[in-house]
Coordinates of C-alpha atoms in Angstrom, one line a residue:
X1 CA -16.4 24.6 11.1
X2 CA -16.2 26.9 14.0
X3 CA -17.9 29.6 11.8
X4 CA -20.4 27.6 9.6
X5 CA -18.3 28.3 6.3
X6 CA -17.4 25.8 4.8
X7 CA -13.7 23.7 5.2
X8 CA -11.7 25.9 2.8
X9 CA -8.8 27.1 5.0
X10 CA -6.3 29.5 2.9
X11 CA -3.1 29.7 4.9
X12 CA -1.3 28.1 7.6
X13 CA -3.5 26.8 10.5
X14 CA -2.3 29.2 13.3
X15 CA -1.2 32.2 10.7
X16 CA -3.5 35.0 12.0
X17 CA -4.6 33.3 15.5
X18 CA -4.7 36.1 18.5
X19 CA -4.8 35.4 22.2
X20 CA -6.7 37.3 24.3
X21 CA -5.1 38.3 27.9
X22 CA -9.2 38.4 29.2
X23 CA -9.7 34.6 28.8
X24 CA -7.3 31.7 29.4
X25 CA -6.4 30.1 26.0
X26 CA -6.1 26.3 26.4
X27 CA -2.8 26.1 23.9
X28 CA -0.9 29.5 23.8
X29 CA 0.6 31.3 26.9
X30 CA -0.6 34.5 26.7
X31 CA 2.8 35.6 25.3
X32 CA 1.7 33.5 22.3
X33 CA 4.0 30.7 22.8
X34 CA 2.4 27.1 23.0
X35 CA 1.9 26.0 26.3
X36 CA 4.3 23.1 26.6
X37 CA 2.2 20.3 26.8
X38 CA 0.6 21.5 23.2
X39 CA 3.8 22.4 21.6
X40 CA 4.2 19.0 19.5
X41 CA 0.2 19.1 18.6
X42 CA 0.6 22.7 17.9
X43 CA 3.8 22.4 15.2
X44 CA 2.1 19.7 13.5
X45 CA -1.4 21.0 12.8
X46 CA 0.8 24.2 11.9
X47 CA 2.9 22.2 8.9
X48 CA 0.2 20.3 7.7
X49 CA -1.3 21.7 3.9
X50 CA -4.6 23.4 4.4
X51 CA -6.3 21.1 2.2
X52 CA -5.0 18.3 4.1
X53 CA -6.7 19.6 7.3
X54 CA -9.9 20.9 5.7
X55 CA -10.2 17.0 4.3
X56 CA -9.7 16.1 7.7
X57 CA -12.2 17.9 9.3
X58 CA -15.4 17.1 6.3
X59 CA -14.2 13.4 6.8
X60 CA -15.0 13.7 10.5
X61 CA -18.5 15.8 9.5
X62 CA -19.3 12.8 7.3
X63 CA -18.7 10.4 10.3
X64 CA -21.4 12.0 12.0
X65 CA -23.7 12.1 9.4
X66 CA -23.5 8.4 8.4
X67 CA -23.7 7.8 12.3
X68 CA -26.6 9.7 12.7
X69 CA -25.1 11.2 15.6
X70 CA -27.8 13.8 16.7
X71 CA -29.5 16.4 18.9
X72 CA -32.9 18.0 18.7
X73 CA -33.1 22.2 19.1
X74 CA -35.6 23.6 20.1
X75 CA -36.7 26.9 18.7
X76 CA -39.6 28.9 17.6
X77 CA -40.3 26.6 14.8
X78 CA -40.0 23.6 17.0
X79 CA -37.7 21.2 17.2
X80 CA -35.3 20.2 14.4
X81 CA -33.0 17.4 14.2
X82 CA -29.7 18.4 13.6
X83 CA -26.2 17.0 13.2
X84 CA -24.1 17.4 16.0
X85 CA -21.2 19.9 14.9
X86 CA -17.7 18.9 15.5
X87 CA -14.6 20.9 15.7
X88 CA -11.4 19.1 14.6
X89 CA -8.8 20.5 17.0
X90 CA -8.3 18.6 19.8
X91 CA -8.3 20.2 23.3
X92 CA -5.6 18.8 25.4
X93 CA -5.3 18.8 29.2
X94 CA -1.8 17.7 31.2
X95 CA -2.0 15.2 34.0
X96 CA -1.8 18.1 36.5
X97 CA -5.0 19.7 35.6
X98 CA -7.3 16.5 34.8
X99 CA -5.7 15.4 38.3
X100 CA -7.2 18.5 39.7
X101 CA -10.4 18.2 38.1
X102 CA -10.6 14.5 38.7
X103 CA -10.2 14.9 42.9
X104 CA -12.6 17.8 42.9
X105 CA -15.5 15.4 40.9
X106 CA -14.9 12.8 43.4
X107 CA -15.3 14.7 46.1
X108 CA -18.5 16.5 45.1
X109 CA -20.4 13.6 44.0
X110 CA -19.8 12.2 47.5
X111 CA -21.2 14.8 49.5
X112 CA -23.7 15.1 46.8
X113 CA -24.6 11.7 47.6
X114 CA -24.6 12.0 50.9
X115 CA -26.3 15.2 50.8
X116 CA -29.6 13.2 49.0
X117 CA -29.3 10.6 51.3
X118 CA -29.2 12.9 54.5
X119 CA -32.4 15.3 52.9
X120 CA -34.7 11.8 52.3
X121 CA -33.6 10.7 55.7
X122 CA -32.6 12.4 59.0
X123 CA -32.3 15.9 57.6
X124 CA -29.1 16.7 60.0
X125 CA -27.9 19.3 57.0
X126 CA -31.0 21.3 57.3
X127 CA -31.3 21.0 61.2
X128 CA -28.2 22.4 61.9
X129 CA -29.3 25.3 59.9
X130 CA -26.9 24.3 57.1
X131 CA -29.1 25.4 54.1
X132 CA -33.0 26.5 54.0
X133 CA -35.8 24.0 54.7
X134 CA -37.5 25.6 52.5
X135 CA -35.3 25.4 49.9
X136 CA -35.0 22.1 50.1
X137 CA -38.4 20.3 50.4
X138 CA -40.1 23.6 48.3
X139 CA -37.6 22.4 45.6
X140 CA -40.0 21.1 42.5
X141 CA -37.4 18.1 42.2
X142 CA -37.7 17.1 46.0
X143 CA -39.9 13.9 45.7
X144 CA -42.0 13.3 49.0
X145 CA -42.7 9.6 47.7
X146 CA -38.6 9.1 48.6
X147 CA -38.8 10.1 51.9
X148 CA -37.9 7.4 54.6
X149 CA -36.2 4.7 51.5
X150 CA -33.5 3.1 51.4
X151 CA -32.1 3.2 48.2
X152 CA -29.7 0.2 47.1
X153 CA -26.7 0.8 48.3
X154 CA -26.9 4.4 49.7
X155 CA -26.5 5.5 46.1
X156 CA -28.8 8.0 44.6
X157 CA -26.6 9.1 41.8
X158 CA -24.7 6.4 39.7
X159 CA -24.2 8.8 36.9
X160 CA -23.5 12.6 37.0
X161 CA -22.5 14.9 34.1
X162 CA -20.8 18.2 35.8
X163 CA -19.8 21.1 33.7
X164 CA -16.6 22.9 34.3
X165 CA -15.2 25.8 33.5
X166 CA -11.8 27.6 33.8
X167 CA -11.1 31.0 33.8
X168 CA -7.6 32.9 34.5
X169 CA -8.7 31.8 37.7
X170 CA -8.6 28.2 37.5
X171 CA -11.6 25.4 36.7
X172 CA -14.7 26.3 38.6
X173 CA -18.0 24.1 38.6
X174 CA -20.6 25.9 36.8
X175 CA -23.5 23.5 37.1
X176 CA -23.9 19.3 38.4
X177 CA -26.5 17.3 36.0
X178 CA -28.1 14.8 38.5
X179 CA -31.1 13.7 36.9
X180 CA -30.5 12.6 33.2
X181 CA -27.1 13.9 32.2
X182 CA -26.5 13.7 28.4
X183 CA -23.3 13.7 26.3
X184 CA -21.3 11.2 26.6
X185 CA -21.9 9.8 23.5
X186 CA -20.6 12.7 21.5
X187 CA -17.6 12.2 23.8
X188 CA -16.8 9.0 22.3
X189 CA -17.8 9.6 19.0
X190 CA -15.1 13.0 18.8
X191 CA -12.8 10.4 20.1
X192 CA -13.2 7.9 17.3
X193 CA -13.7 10.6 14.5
X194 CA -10.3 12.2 15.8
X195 CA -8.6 9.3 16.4
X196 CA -9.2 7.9 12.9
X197 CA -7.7 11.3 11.0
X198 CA -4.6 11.7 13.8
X199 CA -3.7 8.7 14.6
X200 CA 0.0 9.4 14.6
X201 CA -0.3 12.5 16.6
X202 CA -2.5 11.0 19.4
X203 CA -0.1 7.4 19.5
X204 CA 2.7 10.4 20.4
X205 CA 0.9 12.2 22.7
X206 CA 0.0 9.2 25.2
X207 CA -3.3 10.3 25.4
X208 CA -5.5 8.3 28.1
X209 CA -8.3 5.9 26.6
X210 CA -12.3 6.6 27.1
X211 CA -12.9 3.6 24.9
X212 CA -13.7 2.1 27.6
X213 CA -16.8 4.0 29.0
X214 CA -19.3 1.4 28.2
X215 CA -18.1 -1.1 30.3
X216 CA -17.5 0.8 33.3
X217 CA -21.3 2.3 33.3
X218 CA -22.3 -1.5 33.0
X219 CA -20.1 -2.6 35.7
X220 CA -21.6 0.5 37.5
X221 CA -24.9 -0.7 37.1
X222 CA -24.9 -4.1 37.8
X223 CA -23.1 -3.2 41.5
X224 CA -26.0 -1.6 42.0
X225 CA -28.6 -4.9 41.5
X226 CA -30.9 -5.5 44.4
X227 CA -29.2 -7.8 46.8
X228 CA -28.8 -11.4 45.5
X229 CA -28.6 -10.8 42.1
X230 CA -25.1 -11.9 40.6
X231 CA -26.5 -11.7 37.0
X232 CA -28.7 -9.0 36.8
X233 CA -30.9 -8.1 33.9
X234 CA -30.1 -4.4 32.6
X235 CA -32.4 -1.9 30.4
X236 CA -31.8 1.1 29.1
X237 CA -35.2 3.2 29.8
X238 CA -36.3 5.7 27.0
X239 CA -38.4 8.2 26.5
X240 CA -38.9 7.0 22.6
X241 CA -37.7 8.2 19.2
X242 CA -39.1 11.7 19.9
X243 CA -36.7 12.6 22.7
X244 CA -34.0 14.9 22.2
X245 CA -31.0 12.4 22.7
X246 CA -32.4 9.5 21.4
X247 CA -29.4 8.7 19.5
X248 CA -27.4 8.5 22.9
X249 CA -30.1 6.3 24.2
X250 CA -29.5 4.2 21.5
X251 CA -25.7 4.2 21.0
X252 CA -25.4 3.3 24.9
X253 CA -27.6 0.2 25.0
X254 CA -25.4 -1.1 22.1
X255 CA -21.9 0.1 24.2
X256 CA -23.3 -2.4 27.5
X257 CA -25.2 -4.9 25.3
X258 CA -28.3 -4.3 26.8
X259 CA -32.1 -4.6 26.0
X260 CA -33.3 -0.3 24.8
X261 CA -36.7 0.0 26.2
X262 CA -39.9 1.7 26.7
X263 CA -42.4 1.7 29.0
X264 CA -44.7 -0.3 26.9
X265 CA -42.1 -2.8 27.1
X266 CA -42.1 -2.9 31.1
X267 CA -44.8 -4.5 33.0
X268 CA -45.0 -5.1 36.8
X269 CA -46.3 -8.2 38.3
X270 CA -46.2 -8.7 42.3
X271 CA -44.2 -6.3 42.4
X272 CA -41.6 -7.8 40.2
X273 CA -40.6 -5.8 36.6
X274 CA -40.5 -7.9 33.5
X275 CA -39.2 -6.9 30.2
X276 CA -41.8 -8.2 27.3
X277 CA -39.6 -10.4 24.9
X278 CA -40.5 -12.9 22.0
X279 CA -39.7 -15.7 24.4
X280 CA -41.6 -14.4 27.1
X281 CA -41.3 -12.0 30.2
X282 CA -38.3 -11.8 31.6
X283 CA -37.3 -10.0 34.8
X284 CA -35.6 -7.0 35.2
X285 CA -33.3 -6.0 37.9
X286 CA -31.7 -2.4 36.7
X287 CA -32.9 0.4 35.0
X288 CA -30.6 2.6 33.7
X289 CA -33.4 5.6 32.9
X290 CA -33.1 8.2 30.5
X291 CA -37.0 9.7 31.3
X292 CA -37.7 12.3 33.8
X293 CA -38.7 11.4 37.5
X294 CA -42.1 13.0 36.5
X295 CA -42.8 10.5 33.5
X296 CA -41.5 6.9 35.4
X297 CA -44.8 5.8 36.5
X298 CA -48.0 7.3 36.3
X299 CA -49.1 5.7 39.4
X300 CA -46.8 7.2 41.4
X301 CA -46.4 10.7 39.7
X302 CA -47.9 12.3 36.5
X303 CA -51.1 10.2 36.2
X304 CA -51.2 11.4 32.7
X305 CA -47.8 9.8 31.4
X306 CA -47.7 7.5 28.9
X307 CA -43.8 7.2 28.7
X308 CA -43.7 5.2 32.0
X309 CA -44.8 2.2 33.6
X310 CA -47.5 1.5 36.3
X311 CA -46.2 -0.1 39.4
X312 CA -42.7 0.9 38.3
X313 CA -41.8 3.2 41.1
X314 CA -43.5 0.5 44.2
X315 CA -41.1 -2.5 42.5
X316 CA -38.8 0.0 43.2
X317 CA -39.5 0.4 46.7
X318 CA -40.0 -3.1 47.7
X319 CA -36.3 -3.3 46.7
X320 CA -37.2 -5.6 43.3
X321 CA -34.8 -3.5 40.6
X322 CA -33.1 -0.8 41.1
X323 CA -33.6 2.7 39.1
X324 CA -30.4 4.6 38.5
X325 CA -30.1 7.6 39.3
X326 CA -32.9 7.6 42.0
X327 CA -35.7 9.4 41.8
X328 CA -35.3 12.8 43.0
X329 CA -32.1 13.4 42.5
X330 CA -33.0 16.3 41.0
X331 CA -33.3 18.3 44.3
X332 CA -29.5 18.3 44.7
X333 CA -28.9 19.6 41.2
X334 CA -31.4 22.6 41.6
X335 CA -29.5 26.0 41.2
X336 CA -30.7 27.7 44.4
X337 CA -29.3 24.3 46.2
X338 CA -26.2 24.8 44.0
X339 CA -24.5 27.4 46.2
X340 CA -24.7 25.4 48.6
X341 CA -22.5 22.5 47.7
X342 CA -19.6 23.7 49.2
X343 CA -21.2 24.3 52.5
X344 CA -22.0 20.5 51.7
X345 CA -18.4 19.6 51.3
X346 CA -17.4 21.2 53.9
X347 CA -20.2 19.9 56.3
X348 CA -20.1 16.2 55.3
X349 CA -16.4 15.7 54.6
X350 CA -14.6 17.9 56.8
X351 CA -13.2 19.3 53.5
X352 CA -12.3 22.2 51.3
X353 CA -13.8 22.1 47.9
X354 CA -10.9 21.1 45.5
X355 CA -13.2 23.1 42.5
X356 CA -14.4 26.2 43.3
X357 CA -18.4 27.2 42.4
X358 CA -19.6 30.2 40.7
X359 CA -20.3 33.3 42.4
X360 CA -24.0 32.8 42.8
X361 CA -27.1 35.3 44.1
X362 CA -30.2 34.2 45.1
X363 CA -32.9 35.3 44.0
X364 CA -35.0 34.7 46.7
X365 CA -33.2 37.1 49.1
X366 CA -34.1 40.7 49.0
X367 CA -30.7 41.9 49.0
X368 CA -29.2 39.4 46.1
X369 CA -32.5 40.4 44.4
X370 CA -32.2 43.6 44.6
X371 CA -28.2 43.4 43.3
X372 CA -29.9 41.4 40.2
X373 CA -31.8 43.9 39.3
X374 CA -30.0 46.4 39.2
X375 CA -26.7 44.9 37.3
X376 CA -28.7 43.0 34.8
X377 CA -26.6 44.5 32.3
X378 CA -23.4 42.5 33.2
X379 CA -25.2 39.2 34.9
X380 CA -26.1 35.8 33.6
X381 CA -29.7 35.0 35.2
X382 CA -31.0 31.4 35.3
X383 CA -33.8 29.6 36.6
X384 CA -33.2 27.9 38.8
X385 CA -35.0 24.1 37.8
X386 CA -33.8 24.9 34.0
X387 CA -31.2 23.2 31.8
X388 CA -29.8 23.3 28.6
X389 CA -29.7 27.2 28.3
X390 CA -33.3 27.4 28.2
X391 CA -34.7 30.2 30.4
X392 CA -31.6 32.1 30.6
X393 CA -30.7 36.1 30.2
X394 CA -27.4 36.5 28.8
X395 CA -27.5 40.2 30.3
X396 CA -24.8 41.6 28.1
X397 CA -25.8 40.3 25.1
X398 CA -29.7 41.1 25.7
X399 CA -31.7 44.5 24.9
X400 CA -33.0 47.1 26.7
X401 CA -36.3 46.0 26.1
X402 CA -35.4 42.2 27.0
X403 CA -33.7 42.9 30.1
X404 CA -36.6 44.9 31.4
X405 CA -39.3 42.1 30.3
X406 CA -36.8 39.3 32.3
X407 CA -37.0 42.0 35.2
X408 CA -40.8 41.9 35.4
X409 CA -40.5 37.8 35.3
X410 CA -38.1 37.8 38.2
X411 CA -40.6 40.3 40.5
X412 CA -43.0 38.2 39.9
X413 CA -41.5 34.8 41.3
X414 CA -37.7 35.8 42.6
X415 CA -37.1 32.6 44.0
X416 CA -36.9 30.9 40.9
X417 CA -34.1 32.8 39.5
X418 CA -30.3 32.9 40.7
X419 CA -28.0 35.3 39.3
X420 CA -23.9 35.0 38.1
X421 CA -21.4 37.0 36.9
X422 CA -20.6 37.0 33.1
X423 CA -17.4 34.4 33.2
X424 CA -14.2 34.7 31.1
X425 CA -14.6 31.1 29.8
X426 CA -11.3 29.9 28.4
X427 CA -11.0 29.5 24.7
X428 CA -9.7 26.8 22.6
X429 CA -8.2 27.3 19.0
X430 CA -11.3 26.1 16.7
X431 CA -11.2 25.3 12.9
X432 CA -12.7 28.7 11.2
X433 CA -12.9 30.1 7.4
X434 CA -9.4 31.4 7.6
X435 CA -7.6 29.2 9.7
X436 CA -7.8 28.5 13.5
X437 CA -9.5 31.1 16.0
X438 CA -10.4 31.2 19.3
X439 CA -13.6 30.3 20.5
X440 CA -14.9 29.7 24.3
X441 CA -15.3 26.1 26.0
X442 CA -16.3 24.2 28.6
X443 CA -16.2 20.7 29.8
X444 CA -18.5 17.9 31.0
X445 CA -16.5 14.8 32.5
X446 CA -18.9 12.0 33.0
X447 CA -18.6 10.4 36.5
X448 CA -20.1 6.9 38.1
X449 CA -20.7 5.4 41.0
X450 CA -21.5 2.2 42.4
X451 CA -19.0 0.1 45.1
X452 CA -16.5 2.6 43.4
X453 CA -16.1 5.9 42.3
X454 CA -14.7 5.9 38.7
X455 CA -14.2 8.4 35.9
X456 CA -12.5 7.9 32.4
X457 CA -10.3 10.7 31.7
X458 CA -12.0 12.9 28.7
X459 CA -15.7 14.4 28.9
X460 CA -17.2 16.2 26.3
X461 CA -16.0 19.5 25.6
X462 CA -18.8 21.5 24.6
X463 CA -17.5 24.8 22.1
X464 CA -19.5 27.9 21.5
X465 CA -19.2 28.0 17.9
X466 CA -20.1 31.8 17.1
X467 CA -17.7 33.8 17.3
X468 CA -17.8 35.9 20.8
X469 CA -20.8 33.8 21.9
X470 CA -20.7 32.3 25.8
X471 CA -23.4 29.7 25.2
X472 CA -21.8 25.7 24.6
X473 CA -25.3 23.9 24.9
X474 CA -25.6 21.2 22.0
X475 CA -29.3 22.0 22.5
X476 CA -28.6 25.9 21.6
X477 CA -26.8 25.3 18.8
X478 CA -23.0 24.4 20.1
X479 CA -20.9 22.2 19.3
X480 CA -18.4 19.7 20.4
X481 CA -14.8 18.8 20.1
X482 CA -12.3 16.0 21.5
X483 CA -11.0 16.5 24.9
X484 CA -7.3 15.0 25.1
X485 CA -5.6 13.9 28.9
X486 CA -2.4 13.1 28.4
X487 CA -0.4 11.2 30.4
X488 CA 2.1 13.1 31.6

């Protein structure tokens, strides 16, 4: 339930539903009408009996619980486990916009790509003066121990989770996930809970398959096996039963069929990995990881980890397995280096951007500083190696006394923080108390990358579910609802 009160809906779904000229509305015109690709969806949901729909909507809840589909939040009394909410109503998209969202993803990831590769090799982009040296190699994710390799393939980032918003502007890119992007489990797990109850209604509606995910990140994978190896050997690295999205880690390995480890279960010999098994060692060519650069090998970074492996990160170099995405990705998904993607577009590809970024201040310039600081009232501040919505002043919604505490924070380190305007997200009709109400979305399309660039057409499309509130994280408490592409 959008609201958190229970399924008991009292009149027809869309009865008292209001659009709001301020924020783009994902199935009514502004007039009120349904857009025309939503019309069908829309007169459906509308004639079916409240009951019908609130059975509907605790049959997909119960899905998730007998799954065990969940996500850790973090809060002052720690971490609790909790059940992934899910919102019933389907968000659709036409061909015409997922078209436009699908170019732009393709475009960024390569020059992202090529952006990594150019920053742990020549360094033409910070040469020609391009972005700040500084920002680059003073970036906390910017691993020395990469500089000078070759990774297989030229590809540093197989798999990249970007999330994108649209506003009465159009979709803008508010962040790129480089390192360990999460999600795209709850993106096929809405799919199968709403596919089960509407079955009817999505056979009508043509709407593009995601079923397939699994296979494609496996076929991703295995393109990128060190040279020679037609068969490789694939794991799925975790951090253990204590991370956060330890169900996705789980419900992954079982979508490619491959081994879930953890570093216990590694060992390197001659610089050769080897998985332990009750038959013996056997080798390992790909590691699809799900742990933090910091925690892969202690003997190469955190001495302290126990999560990793030791030797893990020189098998790598030799060119014996290959670790997806590469190590230091992270430098490219930093949000100083952020506003400068398009620069990268435009520098690598001779391109436009097809999605547009965030207005974006730096911090770490006295004059974008100084704009921060004085218009914290009606900014979003971030910092800038953060994710998840941790760290973050919502300026509008914060006091007084809050905004003037984040102030003294930023003085003391500005280059850590980056500012934005508060965006109009779009809204998306949610299930609520008293029937369907409007409540703000974004979306995270998953993309991969090995010989090819390919995306299934969906991602998961993250809901703020208070009422009013800008914040979609799963780890602050959103939620999640299907994301339909139709065909036409």
């Amino acid at each position: 339930m959008a609201d958190g009160s229970g399924p008991s809906v009292a009149k027809r779904l869309f009865a008292d539903y209001e659009t709001r000229p301020a924020y783009y509305d994902e199935m009514f015109a502004a007039t009120g009408v349904p857009r025309a690709h939503c019309l069908e969806l829309c007169e459906a949901l509308d004639r079916m009996q409240p009951d019908e729909i609130a059975a509907m909507q605790a049959l997909a809840e119960r899905s998730f619980l007998h799954q065990g589909i969940t996500f850790a939040v973090y809060g002052e009394e720690g971490a609790q486990e909790r059940i992934i909410p899910i919102d019933f109503l389907p968000r659709l998209l036409n061909a015409a916009d997922w078209d436009v969202v699908e170019r732009g993803l393709r475009q960024r990831l390569k020059a992202l790509n090529l952006f990594l590769a150019d920053v742990y090799g020549p360094g033409r982009i910070i040469a020609d003066g391009v972005i700040p040296v500084d920002l680059v190699r003073g970036c906390p994710q910017y691993r020395v121990a990469m500089r000078g390799l070759d990774v297989p393939h030229g590809v540093h980032v197989a798999l990249c989770g970007t999330d994108i918003v649209r506003t009465n502007d159009g979709f803008m890119v508010l962040e790129d996930n480089l390192r360990v992007p999460s999600g795209v489990s709850y993106m096929l797990a809405n799919r199968r809970a709403l596919k089960t109850s509407l079955r009817n209604l999505f056979r009508r509606h043509h709407v593009r398959g995601i079923e397939h995910y699994g296979q494609l990140l496996r076929q991703t994978l295995a393109e990128l096996a060190p040279p020679g190896v037609s068969d490789p050997c694939i794991v799925l690295l975790t951090p253990g039963v204590y991370n956060s999205a330890f169900y996705e880690h789980m419900f992954l390995a079982r979508e490619m069929g491959v081994e879930l480890v953890q570093g216990s279960d590694l060992l390197v010999h001659n610089g050769i990995v080897y998985m332990r098994t009750t038959a013996g060692l056997r080798r390992v060519d790909v590691i699809y990881r799900r742990i933090d650069d910091d925690f892969i090998d202690p003997l190469a970074f955190r001495a302290e980890s126990q999560l990793g492996t030791p030797g893990l990160f020189y098998a790598y170099r030799l060119g014996n397995v290959t670790i997806a995405n590469a190590p230091g990705t992270g430098v490219a998904d930093d949000k100083a280096v952020y506003a400068y993607v398009p620069d990268m577009i435009r520098y690598y590809l001779s391109e436009e951007p097809v999605l547009a970024n965030v207005e974006t201040h730096l911090c770490r310039e006295p004059e974008e500083l100084a704009f921060t600081l004085d218009n914290l009232e009606t900014l979003i501040v971030k910092m800038v190696g953060e994710s998840g919505g941790y760290g973050m002043l919502v300026g509008p919604h914060a006091t007084p006394a809050e905004r003037a505490a984040y102030a003294e924070q930023i003085r003391k380190d500005p280059a850590n923080y980056i500012s934005q305007p508060v965006l109009d997200l779009s809204v998306s009709p949610c299930l609520a108390a008293n029937g369907a109400a409007p409540r703000h979305v974004d979306l995270r399309p998953f993309v991969l990358h090995g010989s090819e660039t390919r995306l299934v057409p969906g991602a998961f499309c993250r809901v703020a579910l208070v009422e009013g509130s800008l914040v979609v994280n799963s780890s602050q408490g959103g939620g999640g609802k299907d994301l339909w592409v139709l065909s036409s």
